[in-house]
mmCIF file of C-alpha atoms and ligand atoms in Angstrom:
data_model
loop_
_atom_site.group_PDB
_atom_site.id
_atom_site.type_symbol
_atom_site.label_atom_id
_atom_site.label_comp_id
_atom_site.label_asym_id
_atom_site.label_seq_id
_atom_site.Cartn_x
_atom_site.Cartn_y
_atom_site.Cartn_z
ATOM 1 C CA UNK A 1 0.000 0.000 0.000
ATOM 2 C CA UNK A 2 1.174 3.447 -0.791
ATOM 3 C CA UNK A 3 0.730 5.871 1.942
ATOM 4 C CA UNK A 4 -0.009 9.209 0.222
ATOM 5 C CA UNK A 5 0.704 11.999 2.471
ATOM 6 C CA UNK A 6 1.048 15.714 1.873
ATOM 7 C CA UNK A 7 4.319 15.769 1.432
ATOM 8 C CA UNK A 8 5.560 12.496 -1.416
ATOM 9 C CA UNK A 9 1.945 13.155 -3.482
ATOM 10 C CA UNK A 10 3.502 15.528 -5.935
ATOM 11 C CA UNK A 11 6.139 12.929 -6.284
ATOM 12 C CA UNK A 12 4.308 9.977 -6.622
ATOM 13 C CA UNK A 13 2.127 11.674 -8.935
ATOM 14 C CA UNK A 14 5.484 12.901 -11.038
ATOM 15 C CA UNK A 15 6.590 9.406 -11.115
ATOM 16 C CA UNK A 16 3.051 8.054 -12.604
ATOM 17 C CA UNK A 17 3.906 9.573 -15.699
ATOM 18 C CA UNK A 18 7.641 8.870 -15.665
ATOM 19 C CA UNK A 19 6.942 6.466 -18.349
ATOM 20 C CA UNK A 20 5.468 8.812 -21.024
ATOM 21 C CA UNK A 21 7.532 7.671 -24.208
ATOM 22 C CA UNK A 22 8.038 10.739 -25.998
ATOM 23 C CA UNK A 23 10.199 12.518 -23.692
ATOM 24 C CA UNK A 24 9.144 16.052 -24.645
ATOM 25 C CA UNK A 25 5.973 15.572 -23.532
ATOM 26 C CA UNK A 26 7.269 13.559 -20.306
ATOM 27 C CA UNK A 27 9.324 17.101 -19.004
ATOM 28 C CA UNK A 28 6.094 18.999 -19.867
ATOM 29 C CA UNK A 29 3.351 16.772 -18.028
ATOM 30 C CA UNK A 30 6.123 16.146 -14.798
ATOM 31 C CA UNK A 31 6.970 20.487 -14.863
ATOM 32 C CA UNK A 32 3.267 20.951 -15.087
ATOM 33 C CA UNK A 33 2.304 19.020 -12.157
ATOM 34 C CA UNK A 34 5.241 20.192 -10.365
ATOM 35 C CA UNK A 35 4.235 23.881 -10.952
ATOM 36 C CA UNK A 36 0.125 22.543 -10.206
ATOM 37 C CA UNK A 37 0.698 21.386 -6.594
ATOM 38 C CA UNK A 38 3.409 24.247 -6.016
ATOM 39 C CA UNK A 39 0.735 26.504 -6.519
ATOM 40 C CA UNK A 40 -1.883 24.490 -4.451
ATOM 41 C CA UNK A 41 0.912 24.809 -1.688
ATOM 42 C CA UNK A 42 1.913 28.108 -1.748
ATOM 43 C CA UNK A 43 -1.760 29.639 -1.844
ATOM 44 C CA UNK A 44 -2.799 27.267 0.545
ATOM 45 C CA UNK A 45 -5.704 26.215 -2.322
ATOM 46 C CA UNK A 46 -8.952 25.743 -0.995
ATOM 47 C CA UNK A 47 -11.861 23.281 -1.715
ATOM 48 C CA UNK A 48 -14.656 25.803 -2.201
ATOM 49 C CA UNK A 49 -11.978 27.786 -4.362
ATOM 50 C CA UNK A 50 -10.708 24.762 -6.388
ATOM 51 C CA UNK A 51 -14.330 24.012 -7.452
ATOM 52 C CA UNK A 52 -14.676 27.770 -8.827
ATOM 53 C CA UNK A 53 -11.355 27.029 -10.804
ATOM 54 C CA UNK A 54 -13.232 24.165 -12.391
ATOM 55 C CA UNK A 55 -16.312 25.665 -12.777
ATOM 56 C CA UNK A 56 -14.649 28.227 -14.657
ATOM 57 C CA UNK A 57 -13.032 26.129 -17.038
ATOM 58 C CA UNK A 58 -16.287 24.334 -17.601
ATOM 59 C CA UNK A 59 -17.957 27.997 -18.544
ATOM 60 C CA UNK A 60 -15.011 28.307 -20.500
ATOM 61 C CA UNK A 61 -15.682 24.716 -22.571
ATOM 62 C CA UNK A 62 -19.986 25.827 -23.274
ATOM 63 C CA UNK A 63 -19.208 29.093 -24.286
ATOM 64 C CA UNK A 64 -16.183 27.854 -26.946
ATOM 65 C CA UNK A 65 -17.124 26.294 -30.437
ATOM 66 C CA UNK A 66 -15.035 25.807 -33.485
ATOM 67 C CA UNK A 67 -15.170 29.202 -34.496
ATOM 68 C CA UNK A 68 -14.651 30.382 -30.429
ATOM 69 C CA UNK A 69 -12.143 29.143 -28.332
ATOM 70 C CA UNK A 70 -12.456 30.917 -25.070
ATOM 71 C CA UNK A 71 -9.035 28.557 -23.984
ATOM 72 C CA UNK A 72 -7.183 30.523 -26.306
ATOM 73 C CA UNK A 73 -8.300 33.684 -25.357
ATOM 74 C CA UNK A 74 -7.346 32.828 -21.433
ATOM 75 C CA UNK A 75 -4.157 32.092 -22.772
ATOM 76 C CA UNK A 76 -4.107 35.671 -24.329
ATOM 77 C CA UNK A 77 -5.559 37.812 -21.520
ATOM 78 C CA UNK A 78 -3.177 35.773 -18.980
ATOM 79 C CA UNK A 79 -0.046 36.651 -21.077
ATOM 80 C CA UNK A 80 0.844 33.066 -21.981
ATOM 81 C CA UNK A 81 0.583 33.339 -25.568
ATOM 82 C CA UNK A 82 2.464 36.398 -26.265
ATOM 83 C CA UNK A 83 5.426 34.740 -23.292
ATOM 84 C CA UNK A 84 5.106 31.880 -26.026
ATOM 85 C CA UNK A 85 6.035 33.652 -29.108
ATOM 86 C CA UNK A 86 8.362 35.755 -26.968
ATOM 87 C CA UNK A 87 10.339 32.865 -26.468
ATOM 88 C CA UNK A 88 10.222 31.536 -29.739
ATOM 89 C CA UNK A 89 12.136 35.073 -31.314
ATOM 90 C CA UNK A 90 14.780 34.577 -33.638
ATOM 91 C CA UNK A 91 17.694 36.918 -33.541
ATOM 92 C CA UNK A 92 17.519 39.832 -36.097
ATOM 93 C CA UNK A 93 13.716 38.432 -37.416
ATOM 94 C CA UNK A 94 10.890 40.577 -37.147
ATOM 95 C CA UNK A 95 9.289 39.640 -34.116
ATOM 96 C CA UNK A 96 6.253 37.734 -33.835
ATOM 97 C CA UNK A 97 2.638 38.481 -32.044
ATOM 98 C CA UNK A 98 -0.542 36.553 -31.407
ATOM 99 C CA UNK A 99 -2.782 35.125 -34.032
ATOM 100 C CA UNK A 100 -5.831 36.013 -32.506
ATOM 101 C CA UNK A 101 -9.295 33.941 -33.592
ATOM 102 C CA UNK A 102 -9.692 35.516 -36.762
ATOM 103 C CA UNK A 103 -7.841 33.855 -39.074
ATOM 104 C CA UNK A 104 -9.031 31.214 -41.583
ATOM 105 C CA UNK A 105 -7.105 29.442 -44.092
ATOM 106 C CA UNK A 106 -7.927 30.506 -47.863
ATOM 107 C CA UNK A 107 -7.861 33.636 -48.060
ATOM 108 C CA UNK A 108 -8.491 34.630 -51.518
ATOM 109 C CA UNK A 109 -5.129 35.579 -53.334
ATOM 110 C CA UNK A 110 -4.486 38.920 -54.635
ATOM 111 C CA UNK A 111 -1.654 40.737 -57.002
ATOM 112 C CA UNK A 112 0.910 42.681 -55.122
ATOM 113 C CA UNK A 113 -0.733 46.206 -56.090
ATOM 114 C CA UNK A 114 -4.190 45.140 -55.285
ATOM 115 C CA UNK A 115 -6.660 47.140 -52.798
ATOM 116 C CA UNK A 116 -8.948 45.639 -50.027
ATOM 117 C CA UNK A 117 -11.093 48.844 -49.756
ATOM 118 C CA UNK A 118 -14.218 48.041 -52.286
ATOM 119 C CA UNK A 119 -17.204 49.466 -50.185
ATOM 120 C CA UNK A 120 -15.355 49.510 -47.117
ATOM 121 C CA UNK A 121 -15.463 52.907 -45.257
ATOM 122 C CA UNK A 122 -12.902 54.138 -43.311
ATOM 123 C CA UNK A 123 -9.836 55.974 -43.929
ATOM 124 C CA UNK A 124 -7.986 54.506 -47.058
ATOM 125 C CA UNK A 125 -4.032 53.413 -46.514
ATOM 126 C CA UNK A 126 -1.171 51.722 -48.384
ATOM 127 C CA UNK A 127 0.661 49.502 -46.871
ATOM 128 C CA UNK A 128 4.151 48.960 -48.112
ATOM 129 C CA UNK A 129 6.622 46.514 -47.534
ATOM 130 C CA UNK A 130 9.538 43.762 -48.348
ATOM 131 C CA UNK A 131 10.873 40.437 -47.534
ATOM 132 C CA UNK A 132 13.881 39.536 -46.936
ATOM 133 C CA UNK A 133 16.162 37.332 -44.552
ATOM 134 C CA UNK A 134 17.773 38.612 -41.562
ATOM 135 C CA UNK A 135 20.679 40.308 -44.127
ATOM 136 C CA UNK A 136 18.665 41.975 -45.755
ATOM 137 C CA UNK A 137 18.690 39.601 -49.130
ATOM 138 C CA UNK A 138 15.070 39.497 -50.535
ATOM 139 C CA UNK A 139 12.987 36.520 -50.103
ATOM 140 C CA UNK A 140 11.576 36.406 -53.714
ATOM 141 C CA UNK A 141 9.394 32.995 -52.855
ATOM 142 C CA UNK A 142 7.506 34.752 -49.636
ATOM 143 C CA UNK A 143 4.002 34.696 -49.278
ATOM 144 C CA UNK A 144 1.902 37.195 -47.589
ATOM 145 C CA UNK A 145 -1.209 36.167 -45.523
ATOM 146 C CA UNK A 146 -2.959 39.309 -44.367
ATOM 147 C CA UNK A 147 -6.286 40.539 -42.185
ATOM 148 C CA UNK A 148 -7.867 43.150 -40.368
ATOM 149 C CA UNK A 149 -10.992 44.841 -38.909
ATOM 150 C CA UNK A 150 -13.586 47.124 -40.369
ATOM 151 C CA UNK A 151 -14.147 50.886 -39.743
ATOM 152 C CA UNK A 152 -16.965 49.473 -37.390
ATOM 153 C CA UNK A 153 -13.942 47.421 -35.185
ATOM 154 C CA UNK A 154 -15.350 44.236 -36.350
ATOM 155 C CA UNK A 155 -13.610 41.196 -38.091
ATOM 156 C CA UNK A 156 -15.901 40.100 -41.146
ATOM 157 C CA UNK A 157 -16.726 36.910 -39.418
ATOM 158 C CA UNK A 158 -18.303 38.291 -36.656
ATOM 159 C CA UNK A 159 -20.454 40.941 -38.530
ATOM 160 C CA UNK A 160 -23.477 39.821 -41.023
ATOM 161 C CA UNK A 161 -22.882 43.332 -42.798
ATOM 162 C CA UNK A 162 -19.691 42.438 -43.771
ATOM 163 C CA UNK A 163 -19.210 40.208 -46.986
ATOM 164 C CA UNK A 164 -17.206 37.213 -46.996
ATOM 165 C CA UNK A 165 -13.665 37.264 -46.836
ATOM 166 C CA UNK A 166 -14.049 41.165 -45.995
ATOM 167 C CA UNK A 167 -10.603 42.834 -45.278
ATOM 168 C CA UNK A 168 -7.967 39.808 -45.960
ATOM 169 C CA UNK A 169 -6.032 38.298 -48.979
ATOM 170 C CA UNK A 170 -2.617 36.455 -49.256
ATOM 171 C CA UNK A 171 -0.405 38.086 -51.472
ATOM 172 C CA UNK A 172 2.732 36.884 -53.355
ATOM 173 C CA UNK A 173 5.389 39.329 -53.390
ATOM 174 C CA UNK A 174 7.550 40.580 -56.149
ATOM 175 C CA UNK A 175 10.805 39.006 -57.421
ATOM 176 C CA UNK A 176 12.481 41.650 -54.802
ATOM 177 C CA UNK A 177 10.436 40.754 -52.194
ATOM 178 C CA UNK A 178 8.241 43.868 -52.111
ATOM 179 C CA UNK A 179 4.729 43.835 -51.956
ATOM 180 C CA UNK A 180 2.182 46.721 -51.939
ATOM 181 C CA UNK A 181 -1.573 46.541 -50.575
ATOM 182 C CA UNK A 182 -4.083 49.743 -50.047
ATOM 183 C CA UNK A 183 -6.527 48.998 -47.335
ATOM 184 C CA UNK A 184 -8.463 51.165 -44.662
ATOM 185 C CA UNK A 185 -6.674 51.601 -41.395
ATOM 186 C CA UNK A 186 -8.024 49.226 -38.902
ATOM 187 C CA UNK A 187 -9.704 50.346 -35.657
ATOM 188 C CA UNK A 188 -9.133 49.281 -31.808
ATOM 189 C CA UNK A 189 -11.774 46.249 -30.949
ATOM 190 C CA UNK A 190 -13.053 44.726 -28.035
ATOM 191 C CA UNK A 191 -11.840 40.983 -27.113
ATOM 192 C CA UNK A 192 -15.252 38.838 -26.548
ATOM 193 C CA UNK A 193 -16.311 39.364 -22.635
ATOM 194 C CA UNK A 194 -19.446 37.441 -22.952
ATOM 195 C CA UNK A 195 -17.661 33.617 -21.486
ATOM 196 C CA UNK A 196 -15.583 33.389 -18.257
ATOM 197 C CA UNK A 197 -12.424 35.772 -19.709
ATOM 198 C CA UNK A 198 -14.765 39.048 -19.798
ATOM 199 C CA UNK A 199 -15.519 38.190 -15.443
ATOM 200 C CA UNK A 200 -12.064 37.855 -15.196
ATOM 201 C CA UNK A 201 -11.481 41.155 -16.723
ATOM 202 C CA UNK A 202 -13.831 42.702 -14.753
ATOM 203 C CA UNK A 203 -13.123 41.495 -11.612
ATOM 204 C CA UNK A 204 -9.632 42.662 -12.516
ATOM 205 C CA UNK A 205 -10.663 46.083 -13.703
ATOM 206 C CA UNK A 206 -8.785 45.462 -16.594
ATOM 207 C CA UNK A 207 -9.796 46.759 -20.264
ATOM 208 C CA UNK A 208 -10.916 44.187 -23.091
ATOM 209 C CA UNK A 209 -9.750 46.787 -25.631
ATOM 210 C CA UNK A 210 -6.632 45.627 -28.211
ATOM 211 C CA UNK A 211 -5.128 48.995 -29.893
ATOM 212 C CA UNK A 212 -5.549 49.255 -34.092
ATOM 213 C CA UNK A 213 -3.649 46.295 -35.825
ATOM 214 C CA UNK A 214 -3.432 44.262 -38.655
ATOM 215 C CA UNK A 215 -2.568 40.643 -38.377
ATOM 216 C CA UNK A 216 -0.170 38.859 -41.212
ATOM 217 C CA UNK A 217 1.578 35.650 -41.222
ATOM 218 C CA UNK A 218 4.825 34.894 -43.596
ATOM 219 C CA UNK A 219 5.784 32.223 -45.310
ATOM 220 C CA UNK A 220 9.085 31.679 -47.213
ATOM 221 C CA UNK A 221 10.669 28.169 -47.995
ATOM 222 C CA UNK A 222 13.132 27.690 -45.937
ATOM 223 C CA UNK A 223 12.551 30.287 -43.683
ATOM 224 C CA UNK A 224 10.740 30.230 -40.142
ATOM 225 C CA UNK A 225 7.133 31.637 -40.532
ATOM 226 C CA UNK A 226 6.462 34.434 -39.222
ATOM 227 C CA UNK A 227 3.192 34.868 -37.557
ATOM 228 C CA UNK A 228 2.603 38.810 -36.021
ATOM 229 C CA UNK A 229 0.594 42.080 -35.897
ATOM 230 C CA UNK A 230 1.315 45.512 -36.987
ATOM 231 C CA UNK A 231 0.342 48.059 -35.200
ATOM 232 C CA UNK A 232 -0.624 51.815 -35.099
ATOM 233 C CA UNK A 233 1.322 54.307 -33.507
ATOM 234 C CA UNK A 234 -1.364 56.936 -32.908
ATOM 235 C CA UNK A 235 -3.625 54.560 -31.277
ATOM 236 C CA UNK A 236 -4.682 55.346 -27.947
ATOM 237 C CA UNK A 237 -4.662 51.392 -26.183
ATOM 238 C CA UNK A 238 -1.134 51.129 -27.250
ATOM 239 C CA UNK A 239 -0.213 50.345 -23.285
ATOM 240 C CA UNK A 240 -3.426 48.601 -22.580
ATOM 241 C CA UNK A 241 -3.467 45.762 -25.062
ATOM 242 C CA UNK A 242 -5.688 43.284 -23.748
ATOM 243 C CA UNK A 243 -3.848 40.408 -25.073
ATOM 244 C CA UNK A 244 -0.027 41.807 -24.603
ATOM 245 C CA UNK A 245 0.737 41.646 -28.128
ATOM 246 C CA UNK A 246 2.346 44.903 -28.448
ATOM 247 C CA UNK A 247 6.091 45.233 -29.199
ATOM 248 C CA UNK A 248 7.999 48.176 -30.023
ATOM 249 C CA UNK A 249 9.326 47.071 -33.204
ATOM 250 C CA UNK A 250 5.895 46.406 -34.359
ATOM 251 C CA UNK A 251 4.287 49.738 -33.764
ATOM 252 C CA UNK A 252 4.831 51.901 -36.926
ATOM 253 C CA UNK A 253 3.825 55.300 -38.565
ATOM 254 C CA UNK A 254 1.151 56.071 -41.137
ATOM 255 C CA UNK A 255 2.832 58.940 -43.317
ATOM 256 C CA UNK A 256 1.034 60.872 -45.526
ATOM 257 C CA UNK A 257 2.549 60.523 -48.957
ATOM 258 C CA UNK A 258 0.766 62.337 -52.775
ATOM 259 C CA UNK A 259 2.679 60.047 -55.222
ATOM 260 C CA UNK A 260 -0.115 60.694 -58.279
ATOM 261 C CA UNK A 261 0.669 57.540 -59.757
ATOM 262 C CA UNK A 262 1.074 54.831 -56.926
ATOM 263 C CA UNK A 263 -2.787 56.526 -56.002
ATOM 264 C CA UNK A 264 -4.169 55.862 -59.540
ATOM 265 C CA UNK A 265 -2.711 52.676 -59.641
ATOM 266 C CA UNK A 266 -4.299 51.602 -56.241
ATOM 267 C CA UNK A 267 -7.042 54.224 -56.527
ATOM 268 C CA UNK A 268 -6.461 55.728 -53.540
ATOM 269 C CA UNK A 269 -7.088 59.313 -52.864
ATOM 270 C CA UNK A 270 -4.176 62.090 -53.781
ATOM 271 C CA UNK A 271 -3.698 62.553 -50.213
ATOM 272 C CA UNK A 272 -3.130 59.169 -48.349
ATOM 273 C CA UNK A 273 -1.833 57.677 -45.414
ATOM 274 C CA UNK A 274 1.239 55.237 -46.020
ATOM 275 C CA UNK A 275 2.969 52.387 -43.596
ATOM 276 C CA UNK A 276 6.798 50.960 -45.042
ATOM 277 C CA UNK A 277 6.654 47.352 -43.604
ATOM 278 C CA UNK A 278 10.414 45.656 -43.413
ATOM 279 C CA UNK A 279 10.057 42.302 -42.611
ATOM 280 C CA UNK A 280 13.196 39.866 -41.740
ATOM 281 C CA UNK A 281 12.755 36.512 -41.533
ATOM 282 C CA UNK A 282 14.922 33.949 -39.695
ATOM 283 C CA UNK A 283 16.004 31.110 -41.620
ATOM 284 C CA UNK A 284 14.663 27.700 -40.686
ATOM 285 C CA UNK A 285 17.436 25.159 -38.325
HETATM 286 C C1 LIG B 1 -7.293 39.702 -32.463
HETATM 287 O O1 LIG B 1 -6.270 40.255 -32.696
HETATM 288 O O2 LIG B 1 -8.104 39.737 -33.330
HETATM 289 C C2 LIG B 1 -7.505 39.023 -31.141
HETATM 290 C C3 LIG B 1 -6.408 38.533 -30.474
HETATM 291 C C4 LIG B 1 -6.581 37.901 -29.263
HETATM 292 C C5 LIG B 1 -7.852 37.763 -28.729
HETATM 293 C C6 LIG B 1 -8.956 38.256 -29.406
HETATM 294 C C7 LIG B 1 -8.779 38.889 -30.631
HETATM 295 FE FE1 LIG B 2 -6.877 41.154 -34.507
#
């Protein structure tokens, strides 16, 4: 008979999955119950409180679907996916930020030199840019994957006004790498605080707002993808990012620029806002 007491549990409980095969996952299940009962111990966990931990993951799991995963949003508003793609930099890449729920594979593809605007309102801007590696050699294979918000804040998937595939595109860039794309500058959103992560902000105080972005992700052959957000430098929940996505390298300038012929050619107005997008990426191990 095993005598479990309070103090050789964790252990016995670290040694009932000793024999996990892979041994990746074997570190990862043995440092997550170490770091489990270490917090149990040093907050002195109690029952009534342990039941509201689990009763908050189960509001978690009825509020998420496969378009909604309220999981990955806890993950965002607690920091742990930005610390993840913090730790997974590359030295002298641009850095990378989180996904967010809005992207979906198939994005229709679009000529470098294309425009997303159509009937979109909102305040029309080019967005300029190149790929290269992390010396500055152009990656003339990359591919762009790119989305944003509306004027009204919302993605097109959450908003019946919007049509399908509203604001997004992958792009193949030019032989140098460069790629150009006039859009509408996005706006600052609201995360979802309907499920269990909107009482947590609340009961925190904390904003649900994310400051103006635009999401892309990268792809190059041979090259690490690149998954991040741009965003804008005038916007006013720079500091406050619900999700901790914002990194000073990513936060850039719309300029205004009146090149005649780059707006007829993207009919944009005379007068328009312009972002210059370098983007480095690291090459694969
Ligand atoms: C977004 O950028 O769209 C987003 C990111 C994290 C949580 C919710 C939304
Ligand atoms: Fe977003």
């Amino acid at each position: 008979m095993k005598n479990i007491t309070r103090d050789n549990l964790s252990d016995a409980v670290k040694l009932s999955f000793a024999q996990i095969d892979n041994a990746r996952l074997c570190h990862l299940v043995e440092r997550l119950t170490h770091h489990l009962h270490a917090f149990a111990h040093e907050t002195a966990l109690t029952h009534s409180e342990w039941r509201e931990g689990i009763a908050f993951l189960h509001r978690a799991a009825d509020i998420s679907s496969p378009s909604r995963s309220e999981f990955t949003l806890m993950s965002d508003v607690l920091g742990l996916s930005s610390l993840v793609d913090l730790l997974a930099a590359r030295p002298g890449a641009t850095e990378g930020s989180v996904l967010g729920p809005f992207h979906t594979r198939g994005s229709p593809w679009m000529e470098s030199g294309s425009s997303l605007i159509r009937d979109n309102p909102g305040e029309a801007v080019l967005i300029r840019g190149q790929v290269t590696d992390v010396h500055g050699q152009p990656l003339a294979d990359a591919r762009i994957d790119f989305w944003q918000n509306a004027d009204n804040g919302m993605y097109w998937q959450m908003d019946d006004s919007q049509p399908q595939d509203n604001l997004r595109c992958q792009i193949q860039v030019q032989a140098d790498g460069r790629f150009e794309l006039a859009t509408i500058r996005p706006k600052p959103y609201l995360v979802p605080t309907d499920g269990p992560v909107g009482e947590l902000l609340r009961v925190s105080h904390r904003e649900a707002w994310r400051p103006a972005h635009f999401h892309i992700i990268v792809e190059a052959p041979g090259h690490c993808t690149l998954i991040t957000e741009v965003f804008d430098q005038g916007d006013p929940w720079l500091d406050k990012d619900a999700v901790f996505g914002v990194r000073a390298s990513l936060v850039a300038e719309y300029k205004t620029e009146t090149d005649s012929d780059t707006a007829s050619r993207l009919g944009l107005p005379p007068a328009y806002l312009c972002m210059d997008l370098p983007i480095r990426l690291a090459k694969e191990d």
